C-alpha atoms as a PDB file:
ATOM      1  CA  UNK A   1     188.032  63.274  53.735  1.00  0.00           C
ATOM      2  CA  UNK A   2     189.188  66.613  52.704  1.00  0.00           C
ATOM      3  CA  UNK A   3     188.116  67.506  49.238  1.00  0.00           C
ATOM      4  CA  UNK A   4     190.807  67.144  46.559  1.00  0.00           C
ATOM      5  CA  UNK A   5     190.691  70.247  44.714  1.00  0.00           C
ATOM      6  CA  UNK A   6     191.076  69.235  41.128  1.00  0.00           C
ATOM      7  CA  UNK A   7     190.479  70.576  37.581  1.00  0.00           C
ATOM      8  CA  UNK A   8     187.282  68.816  37.238  1.00  0.00           C
ATOM      9  CA  UNK A   9     186.079  70.590  40.214  1.00  0.00           C
ATOM     10  CA  UNK A  10     187.065  74.004  38.668  1.00  0.00           C
ATOM     11  CA  UNK A  11     188.484  75.066  42.018  1.00  0.00           C
ATOM     12  CA  UNK A  12     189.506  78.479  42.148  1.00  0.00           C
ATOM     13  CA  UNK A  13     192.821  76.994  43.381  1.00  0.00           C
ATOM     14  CA  UNK A  14     193.701  75.163  39.939  1.00  0.00           C
ATOM     15  CA  UNK A  15     195.774  76.994  37.638  1.00  0.00           C
ATOM     16  CA  UNK A  16     193.520  77.473  34.920  1.00  0.00           C
ATOM     17  CA  UNK A  17     190.638  78.545  37.094  1.00  0.00           C
ATOM     18  CA  UNK A  18     192.597  80.778  39.349  1.00  0.00           C
ATOM     19  CA  UNK A  19     193.964  82.462  36.111  1.00  0.00           C
ATOM     20  CA  UNK A  20     190.594  83.192  34.413  1.00  0.00           C
ATOM     21  CA  UNK A  21     189.066  84.398  37.713  1.00  0.00           C
ATOM     22  CA  UNK A  22     191.582  87.128  38.311  1.00  0.00           C
ATOM     23  CA  UNK A  23     191.317  88.111  34.759  1.00  0.00           C
ATOM     24  CA  UNK A  24     187.751  88.462  35.055  1.00  0.00           C
ATOM     25  CA  UNK A  25     188.192  90.421  38.253  1.00  0.00           C
ATOM     26  CA  UNK A  26     190.626  92.656  36.563  1.00  0.00           C
ATOM     27  CA  UNK A  27     188.564  93.027  33.566  1.00  0.00           C
ATOM     28  CA  UNK A  28     185.182  93.742  35.940  1.00  0.00           C
ATOM     29  CA  UNK A  29     187.128  96.395  37.800  1.00  0.00           C
ATOM     30  CA  UNK A  30     188.439  97.932  34.791  1.00  0.00           C
ATOM     31  CA  UNK A  31     185.150  97.790  32.983  1.00  0.00           C
ATOM     32  CA  UNK A  32     183.302  99.430  35.661  1.00  0.00           C
ATOM     33  CA  UNK A  33     185.987 102.121  36.433  1.00  0.00           C
ATOM     34  CA  UNK A  34     185.709 103.345  33.004  1.00  0.00           C
ATOM     35  CA  UNK A  35     182.179 103.274  33.212  1.00  0.00           C
ATOM     36  CA  UNK A  36     181.885 105.334  36.292  1.00  0.00           C
ATOM     37  CA  UNK A  37     184.543 107.714  35.145  1.00  0.00           C
ATOM     38  CA  UNK A  38     182.347 108.872  32.030  1.00  0.00           C
ATOM     39  CA  UNK A  39     179.584 109.688  34.227  1.00  0.00           C
ATOM     40  CA  UNK A  40     179.786 113.022  36.547  1.00  0.00           C
ATOM     41  CA  UNK A  41     177.395 113.015  39.907  1.00  0.00           C
ATOM     42  CA  UNK A  42     174.904 115.412  37.728  1.00  0.00           C
ATOM     43  CA  UNK A  43     174.700 112.314  35.247  1.00  0.00           C
ATOM     44  CA  UNK A  44     174.216 110.151  38.504  1.00  0.00           C
ATOM     45  CA  UNK A  45     171.290 112.558  39.762  1.00  0.00           C
ATOM     46  CA  UNK A  46     169.678 112.718  36.611  1.00  0.00           C
ATOM     47  CA  UNK A  47     169.557 109.145  35.878  1.00  0.00           C
ATOM     48  CA  UNK A  48     168.209 108.469  39.671  1.00  0.00           C
ATOM     49  CA  UNK A  49     165.597 111.182  38.925  1.00  0.00           C
ATOM     50  CA  UNK A  50     164.609 109.252  35.731  1.00  0.00           C
ATOM     51  CA  UNK A  51     164.357 105.920  37.346  1.00  0.00           C
ATOM     52  CA  UNK A  52     162.242 107.507  40.074  1.00  0.00           C
ATOM     53  CA  UNK A  53     159.858 108.624  37.800  1.00  0.00           C
ATOM     54  CA  UNK A  54     159.300 105.963  36.043  1.00  0.00           C
ATOM     55  CA  UNK A  55     158.827 103.764  39.007  1.00  0.00           C
ATOM     56  CA  UNK A  56     156.274 106.329  40.567  1.00  0.00           C
ATOM     57  CA  UNK A  57     154.625 106.253  36.931  1.00  0.00           C
ATOM     58  CA  UNK A  58     154.837 102.380  36.202  1.00  0.00           C
ATOM     59  CA  UNK A  59     154.682 101.013  39.408  1.00  0.00           C
ATOM     60  CA  UNK A  60     152.564 103.279  41.760  1.00  0.00           C
ATOM     61  CA  UNK A  61     151.688 100.672  44.421  1.00  0.00           C
ATOM     62  CA  UNK A  62     155.375  99.822  45.250  1.00  0.00           C
ATOM     63  CA  UNK A  63     156.130 100.899  48.897  1.00  0.00           C
ATOM     64  CA  UNK A  64     158.207 104.166  49.484  1.00  0.00           C
ATOM     65  CA  UNK A  65     160.627 104.882  52.040  1.00  0.00           C
ATOM     66  CA  UNK A  66     164.028 103.079  52.804  1.00  0.00           C
ATOM     67  CA  UNK A  67     164.253 100.424  50.257  1.00  0.00           C
ATOM     68  CA  UNK A  68     161.356 101.537  48.186  1.00  0.00           C
ATOM     69  CA  UNK A  69     160.832 103.293  44.859  1.00  0.00           C
ATOM     70  CA  UNK A  70     161.676 106.706  46.111  1.00  0.00           C
ATOM     71  CA  UNK A  71     164.773 105.313  47.964  1.00  0.00           C
ATOM     72  CA  UNK A  72     167.670 107.483  45.966  1.00  0.00           C
ATOM     73  CA  UNK A  73     170.533 105.278  47.412  1.00  0.00           C
ATOM     74  CA  UNK A  74     169.129 101.893  46.512  1.00  0.00           C
ATOM     75  CA  UNK A  75     168.276 103.402  43.041  1.00  0.00           C
ATOM     76  CA  UNK A  76     171.925 104.161  42.258  1.00  0.00           C
ATOM     77  CA  UNK A  77     173.013 100.974  43.341  1.00  0.00           C
ATOM     78  CA  UNK A  78     170.799  99.136  41.062  1.00  0.00           C
ATOM     79  CA  UNK A  79     171.862 101.470  37.948  1.00  0.00           C
ATOM     80  CA  UNK A  80     175.529 100.659  39.280  1.00  0.00           C
ATOM     81  CA  UNK A  81     174.646  97.090  38.727  1.00  0.00           C
ATOM     82  CA  UNK A  82     172.673  97.180  35.392  1.00  0.00           C
ATOM     83  CA  UNK A  83     175.532  99.618  33.862  1.00  0.00           C
ATOM     84  CA  UNK A  84     173.400 102.969  33.996  1.00  0.00           C
ATOM     85  CA  UNK A  85     170.676 101.332  31.813  1.00  0.00           C
ATOM     86  CA  UNK A  86     167.552 103.255  33.103  1.00  0.00           C
ATOM     87  CA  UNK A  87     165.118 100.483  31.741  1.00  0.00           C
ATOM     88  CA  UNK A  88     167.156  97.427  33.176  1.00  0.00           C
ATOM     89  CA  UNK A  89     167.441  99.404  36.287  1.00  0.00           C
ATOM     90  CA  UNK A  90     163.776 100.049  36.565  1.00  0.00           C
ATOM     91  CA  UNK A  91     162.751  96.606  35.715  1.00  0.00           C
ATOM     92  CA  UNK A  92     165.257  94.551  38.160  1.00  0.00           C
ATOM     93  CA  UNK A  93     164.328  97.480  40.933  1.00  0.00           C
ATOM     94  CA  UNK A  94     160.523  96.909  40.603  1.00  0.00           C
ATOM     95  CA  UNK A  95     160.954  92.988  41.200  1.00  0.00           C
ATOM     96  CA  UNK A  96     163.137  93.599  44.173  1.00  0.00           C
ATOM     97  CA  UNK A  97     161.016  95.946  45.865  1.00  0.00           C
ATOM     98  CA  UNK A  98     158.029  93.740  45.108  1.00  0.00           C
ATOM     99  CA  UNK A  99     159.757  90.887  46.369  1.00  0.00           C
ATOM    100  CA  UNK A 100     160.683  92.432  49.752  1.00  0.00           C
ATOM    101  CA  UNK A 101     156.989  93.523  50.321  1.00  0.00           C
ATOM    102  CA  UNK A 102     155.642  89.888  49.484  1.00  0.00           C
ATOM    103  CA  UNK A 103     158.538  88.257  51.527  1.00  0.00           C
ATOM    104  CA  UNK A 104     158.069  90.595  54.256  1.00  0.00           C
ATOM    105  CA  UNK A 105     161.606  91.769  54.875  1.00  0.00           C
ATOM    106  CA  UNK A 106     160.832  94.454  57.331  1.00  0.00           C
ATOM    107  CA  UNK A 107     158.822  92.320  59.485  1.00  0.00           C
ATOM    108  CA  UNK A 108     161.688  89.740  59.909  1.00  0.00           C
ATOM    109  CA  UNK A 109     163.360  89.605  63.390  1.00  0.00           C
ATOM    110  CA  UNK A 110     165.313  87.320  65.660  1.00  0.00           C
ATOM    111  CA  UNK A 111     161.969  86.217  67.180  1.00  0.00           C
ATOM    112  CA  UNK A 112     160.298  85.246  63.795  1.00  0.00           C
ATOM    113  CA  UNK A 113     163.051  82.711  63.489  1.00  0.00           C
ATOM    114  CA  UNK A 114     163.885  81.983  67.041  1.00  0.00           C
ATOM    115  CA  UNK A 115     164.181  78.405  66.642  1.00  0.00           C
ATOM    116  CA  UNK A 116     166.548  78.353  63.606  1.00  0.00           C
ATOM    117  CA  UNK A 117     168.640  81.359  65.070  1.00  0.00           C
ATOM    118  CA  UNK A 118     169.265  79.229  68.194  1.00  0.00           C
ATOM    119  CA  UNK A 119     170.908  76.538  66.231  1.00  0.00           C
ATOM    120  CA  UNK A 120     173.917  78.575  65.302  1.00  0.00           C
ATOM    121  CA  UNK A 121     173.430  77.317  61.775  1.00  0.00           C
ATOM    122  CA  UNK A 122     174.354  80.962  60.306  1.00  0.00           C
ATOM    123  CA  UNK A 123     175.129  84.330  62.093  1.00  0.00           C
ATOM    124  CA  UNK A 124     176.306  87.699  61.263  1.00  0.00           C
ATOM    125  CA  UNK A 125     180.049  88.193  63.023  1.00  0.00           C
ATOM    126  CA  UNK A 126     180.362  90.628  65.741  1.00  0.00           C
ATOM    127  CA  UNK A 127     183.911  91.942  63.951  1.00  0.00           C
ATOM    128  CA  UNK A 128     184.715  93.029  60.520  1.00  0.00           C
ATOM    129  CA  UNK A 129     187.589  91.299  58.449  1.00  0.00           C
ATOM    130  CA  UNK A 130     190.917  92.902  57.904  1.00  0.00           C
ATOM    131  CA  UNK A 131     189.121  94.538  54.786  1.00  0.00           C
ATOM    132  CA  UNK A 132     186.704  96.348  56.675  1.00  0.00           C
ATOM    133  CA  UNK A 133     183.573  93.929  55.476  1.00  0.00           C
ATOM    134  CA  UNK A 134     180.708  92.519  57.309  1.00  0.00           C
ATOM    135  CA  UNK A 135     180.915  88.997  57.914  1.00  0.00           C
ATOM    136  CA  UNK A 136     178.180  86.468  57.408  1.00  0.00           C
ATOM    137  CA  UNK A 137     179.254  82.783  58.624  1.00  0.00           C
ATOM    138  CA  UNK A 138     177.160  79.802  57.570  1.00  0.00           C
ATOM    139  CA  UNK A 139     177.785  76.294  59.402  1.00  0.00           C
ATOM    140  CA  UNK A 140     177.157  73.751  56.869  1.00  0.00           C
ATOM    141  CA  UNK A 141     176.715  70.847  59.182  1.00  0.00           C
ATOM    142  CA  UNK A 142     173.949  72.376  61.258  1.00  0.00           C
ATOM    143  CA  UNK A 143     172.034  72.643  58.079  1.00  0.00           C
ATOM    144  CA  UNK A 144     169.352  69.918  58.105  1.00  0.00           C
ATOM    145  CA  UNK A 145     166.863  70.311  55.243  1.00  0.00           C
ATOM    146  CA  UNK A 146     164.888  66.976  56.222  1.00  0.00           C
ATOM    147  CA  UNK A 147     164.229  68.471  59.684  1.00  0.00           C
ATOM    148  CA  UNK A 148     164.170  71.849  59.184  1.00  0.00           C
ATOM    149  CA  UNK A 149     161.431  74.425  57.604  1.00  0.00           C
ATOM    150  CA  UNK A 150     162.753  75.832  54.169  1.00  0.00           C
ATOM    151  CA  UNK A 151     160.617  78.817  54.522  1.00  0.00           C
ATOM    152  CA  UNK A 152     162.059  79.366  57.915  1.00  0.00           C
ATOM    153  CA  UNK A 153     165.595  78.723  56.559  1.00  0.00           C
ATOM    154  CA  UNK A 154     165.008  81.274  53.539  1.00  0.00           C
ATOM    155  CA  UNK A 155     163.611  83.815  56.294  1.00  0.00           C
ATOM    156  CA  UNK A 156     166.725  83.411  58.574  1.00  0.00           C
ATOM    157  CA  UNK A 157     169.158  83.638  55.452  1.00  0.00           C
ATOM    158  CA  UNK A 158     167.496  86.958  54.315  1.00  0.00           C
ATOM    159  CA  UNK A 159     167.113  88.246  57.994  1.00  0.00           C
ATOM    160  CA  UNK A 160     170.918  87.958  58.321  1.00  0.00           C
ATOM    161  CA  UNK A 161     171.890  89.358  55.097  1.00  0.00           C
ATOM    162  CA  UNK A 162     169.948  92.679  56.131  1.00  0.00           C
ATOM    163  CA  UNK A 163     171.935  92.480  59.256  1.00  0.00           C
ATOM    164  CA  UNK A 164     175.395  92.137  57.590  1.00  0.00           C
ATOM    165  CA  UNK A 165     174.461  94.958  55.374  1.00  0.00           C
ATOM    166  CA  UNK A 166     173.472  97.320  58.178  1.00  0.00           C
ATOM    167  CA  UNK A 167     176.922  96.758  59.721  1.00  0.00           C
ATOM    168  CA  UNK A 168     178.821  98.310  56.446  1.00  0.00           C
ATOM    169  CA  UNK A 169     180.955 100.971  57.469  1.00  0.00           C
ATOM    170  CA  UNK A 170     181.039 104.449  55.742  1.00  0.00           C
ATOM    171  CA  UNK A 171     182.666 103.772  52.302  1.00  0.00           C
ATOM    172  CA  UNK A 172     181.874  99.917  52.359  1.00  0.00           C
ATOM    173  CA  UNK A 173     179.878  98.273  50.135  1.00  0.00           C
ATOM    174  CA  UNK A 174     180.286  94.487  50.257  1.00  0.00           C
ATOM    175  CA  UNK A 175     180.129  91.578  52.793  1.00  0.00           C
ATOM    176  CA  UNK A 176     182.148  88.480  53.010  1.00  0.00           C
ATOM    177  CA  UNK A 177     180.594  84.992  53.262  1.00  0.00           C
ATOM    178  CA  UNK A 178     182.172  82.264  54.814  1.00  0.00           C
ATOM    179  CA  UNK A 179     180.607  78.874  54.075  1.00  0.00           C
ATOM    180  CA  UNK A 180     182.132  76.452  56.981  1.00  0.00           C
ATOM    181  CA  UNK A 181     182.150  73.098  55.226  1.00  0.00           C
ATOM    182  CA  UNK A 182     183.531  71.220  58.181  1.00  0.00           C
ATOM    183  CA  UNK A 183     181.558  67.968  59.106  1.00  0.00           C
ATOM    184  CA  UNK A 184     179.486  68.414  55.929  1.00  0.00           C
ATOM    185  CA  UNK A 185     177.619  65.545  54.856  1.00  0.00           C
ATOM    186  CA  UNK A 186     175.042  63.975  52.503  1.00  0.00           C
ATOM    187  CA  UNK A 187     172.199  65.188  54.662  1.00  0.00           C
ATOM    188  CA  UNK A 188     173.295  68.457  54.825  1.00  0.00           C
ATOM    189  CA  UNK A 189     172.895  68.871  51.082  1.00  0.00           C
ATOM    190  CA  UNK A 190     170.308  71.444  49.704  1.00  0.00           C
ATOM    191  CA  UNK A 191     170.480  72.502  46.284  1.00  0.00           C
ATOM    192  CA  UNK A 192     167.183  74.604  46.383  1.00  0.00           C
ATOM    193  CA  UNK A 193     168.361  76.491  49.404  1.00  0.00           C
ATOM    194  CA  UNK A 194     171.760  77.211  47.496  1.00  0.00           C
ATOM    195  CA  UNK A 195     169.428  78.214  44.436  1.00  0.00           C
ATOM    196  CA  UNK A 196     167.482  80.485  46.529  1.00  0.00           C
ATOM    197  CA  UNK A 197     170.755  81.991  47.975  1.00  0.00           C
ATOM    198  CA  UNK A 198     172.262  82.770  44.506  1.00  0.00           C
ATOM    199  CA  UNK A 199     168.744  84.292  43.501  1.00  0.00           C
ATOM    200  CA  UNK A 200     168.802  86.559  46.324  1.00  0.00           C
ATOM    201  CA  UNK A 201     172.158  87.886  45.844  1.00  0.00           C
ATOM    202  CA  UNK A 202     171.601  88.227  42.166  1.00  0.00           C
ATOM    203  CA  UNK A 203     168.336  89.584  41.907  1.00  0.00           C
ATOM    204  CA  UNK A 204     167.846  91.561  45.503  1.00  0.00           C
ATOM    205  CA  UNK A 205     171.006  92.278  46.837  1.00  0.00           C
ATOM    206  CA  UNK A 206     173.531  92.817  43.699  1.00  0.00           C
ATOM    207  CA  UNK A 207     177.009  92.991  44.100  1.00  0.00           C
ATOM    208  CA  UNK A 208     176.817  92.858  47.908  1.00  0.00           C
ATOM    209  CA  UNK A 209     178.871  89.939  48.024  1.00  0.00           C
ATOM    210  CA  UNK A 210     182.627  90.462  47.369  1.00  0.00           C
ATOM    211  CA  UNK A 211     183.930  87.084  48.383  1.00  0.00           C
ATOM    212  CA  UNK A 212     182.693  83.759  49.276  1.00  0.00           C
ATOM    213  CA  UNK A 213     184.881  81.293  51.066  1.00  0.00           C
ATOM    214  CA  UNK A 214     184.267  77.542  50.891  1.00  0.00           C
ATOM    215  CA  UNK A 215     186.218  75.900  54.211  1.00  0.00           C
ATOM    216  CA  UNK A 216     187.639  72.531  54.164  1.00  0.00           C
ATOM    217  CA  UNK A 217     185.103  71.382  51.632  1.00  0.00           C
ATOM    218  CA  UNK A 218     185.078  67.848  51.952  1.00  0.00           C
ATOM    219  CA  UNK A 219     184.706  65.360  48.913  1.00  0.00           C
ATOM    220  CA  UNK A 220     181.101  64.635  49.357  1.00  0.00           C
ATOM    221  CA  UNK A 221     180.599  68.330  48.609  1.00  0.00           C
ATOM    222  CA  UNK A 222     182.000  67.705  45.091  1.00  0.00           C
ATOM    223  CA  UNK A 223     178.497  67.095  43.439  1.00  0.00           C
ATOM    224  CA  UNK A 224     176.701  69.979  45.055  1.00  0.00           C
ATOM    225  CA  UNK A 225     179.580  72.428  43.613  1.00  0.00           C
ATOM    226  CA  UNK A 226     179.198  70.789  39.882  1.00  0.00           C
ATOM    227  CA  UNK A 227     175.086  71.519  40.135  1.00  0.00           C
ATOM    228  CA  UNK A 228     175.555  75.178  41.686  1.00  0.00           C
ATOM    229  CA  UNK A 229     178.744  76.429  39.792  1.00  0.00           C
ATOM    230  CA  UNK A 230     176.899  77.015  36.466  1.00  0.00           C
ATOM    231  CA  UNK A 231     174.037  78.878  38.198  1.00  0.00           C
ATOM    232  CA  UNK A 232     176.768  81.132  39.432  1.00  0.00           C
ATOM    233  CA  UNK A 233     177.875  82.279  35.986  1.00  0.00           C
ATOM    234  CA  UNK A 234     180.514  85.266  36.510  1.00  0.00           C
ATOM    235  CA  UNK A 235     180.130  85.129  40.258  1.00  0.00           C
ATOM    236  CA  UNK A 236     181.754  81.842  40.317  1.00  0.00           C
ATOM    237  CA  UNK A 237     184.835  84.166  40.318  1.00  0.00           C
ATOM    238  CA  UNK A 238     183.928  85.105  43.733  1.00  0.00           C
ATOM    239  CA  UNK A 239     184.072  81.781  45.213  1.00  0.00           C
ATOM    240  CA  UNK A 240     187.745  80.821  47.055  1.00  0.00           C
ATOM    241  CA  UNK A 241     188.149  77.296  48.295  1.00  0.00           C
ATOM    242  CA  UNK A 242     190.318  77.569  51.626  1.00  0.00           C
ATOM    243  CA  UNK A 243     191.108  75.937  55.106  1.00  0.00           C
ATOM    244  CA  UNK A 244     190.429  77.254  58.128  1.00  0.00           C
ATOM    245  CA  UNK A 245     193.935  78.190  59.022  1.00  0.00           C
ATOM    246  CA  UNK A 246     193.918  80.465  55.758  1.00  0.00           C
ATOM    247  CA  UNK A 247     190.646  81.953  57.143  1.00  0.00           C
ATOM    248  CA  UNK A 248     192.367  82.845  60.624  1.00  0.00           C
ATOM    249  CA  UNK A 249     195.419  84.273  59.082  1.00  0.00           C
ATOM    250  CA  UNK A 250     194.339  85.795  55.841  1.00  0.00           C
ATOM    251  CA  UNK A 251     191.036  87.431  57.069  1.00  0.00           C
ATOM    252  CA  UNK A 252     191.202  88.213  60.522  1.00  0.00           C
ATOM    253  CA  UNK A 253     193.280  89.327  63.379  1.00  0.00           C
ATOM    254  CA  UNK A 254     193.814  87.026  66.696  1.00  0.00           C
ATOM    255  CA  UNK A 255     191.098  89.076  68.229  1.00  0.00           C
ATOM    256  CA  UNK A 256     188.438  89.141  65.727  1.00  0.00           C
ATOM    257  CA  UNK A 257     188.502  85.628  64.580  1.00  0.00           C
ATOM    258  CA  UNK A 258     185.000  84.119  64.572  1.00  0.00           C
ATOM    259  CA  UNK A 259     184.352  81.673  67.161  1.00  0.00           C
ATOM    260  CA  UNK A 260     184.064  78.546  65.027  1.00  0.00           C
ATOM    261  CA  UNK A 261     187.441  79.264  63.584  1.00  0.00           C
ATOM    262  CA  UNK A 262     189.597  79.816  67.133  1.00  0.00           C
ATOM    263  CA  UNK A 263     192.281  77.171  67.732  1.00  0.00           C
END
């Protein structure tokens, strides 16, 4: 039974939600554009240096190198996320770098999660979408929390996020997330994993998701969405409920459609 997208579900297809979501996105774009216009490249460089110095002084044990406390590209990204607040950027960055060390992000590989990887429950698509974004696909019906190790699920998640970001073409900054919910049932529901996923993108990969598609959500997904949506806060505006045909027509060409969405 397909999910009826009603106002109680607060679907992006309901008129009130759609208008508010569009307004929120427009406001964010305009606000961010105004912020960036007031800062020159020299200003950016000075702020990056200030953050780097504070990280070196206050968190000398944090790793250096790529995605470390002296990674200027990463520092600038977090500065943008924190609206160029040095203190907030240092706080969020230090936690993100520490998490990467403790989670063992650099040690993740297909081999380390091979049993889950072979299930095809999630993968990075070989092609970009029409808008030049790497695509991370999650097949909800293959997520079985009662049978699968939650730690391995988390590791697979982070490995695929890292892989998707590594496919970013020059000038591109965001990825597309697709949750294929066809065949989703009660046994596939996993609030704790979804909370982990939200935390990952908010705290450790901020503003890396440009849009999330929930495809052909069944009625049993409604309680899960009602639990998750408040946690998303303003990021809920990134979510779009749609059907598989919309995915095929609006996001890919005939040659770049993900395998699970081919006719």
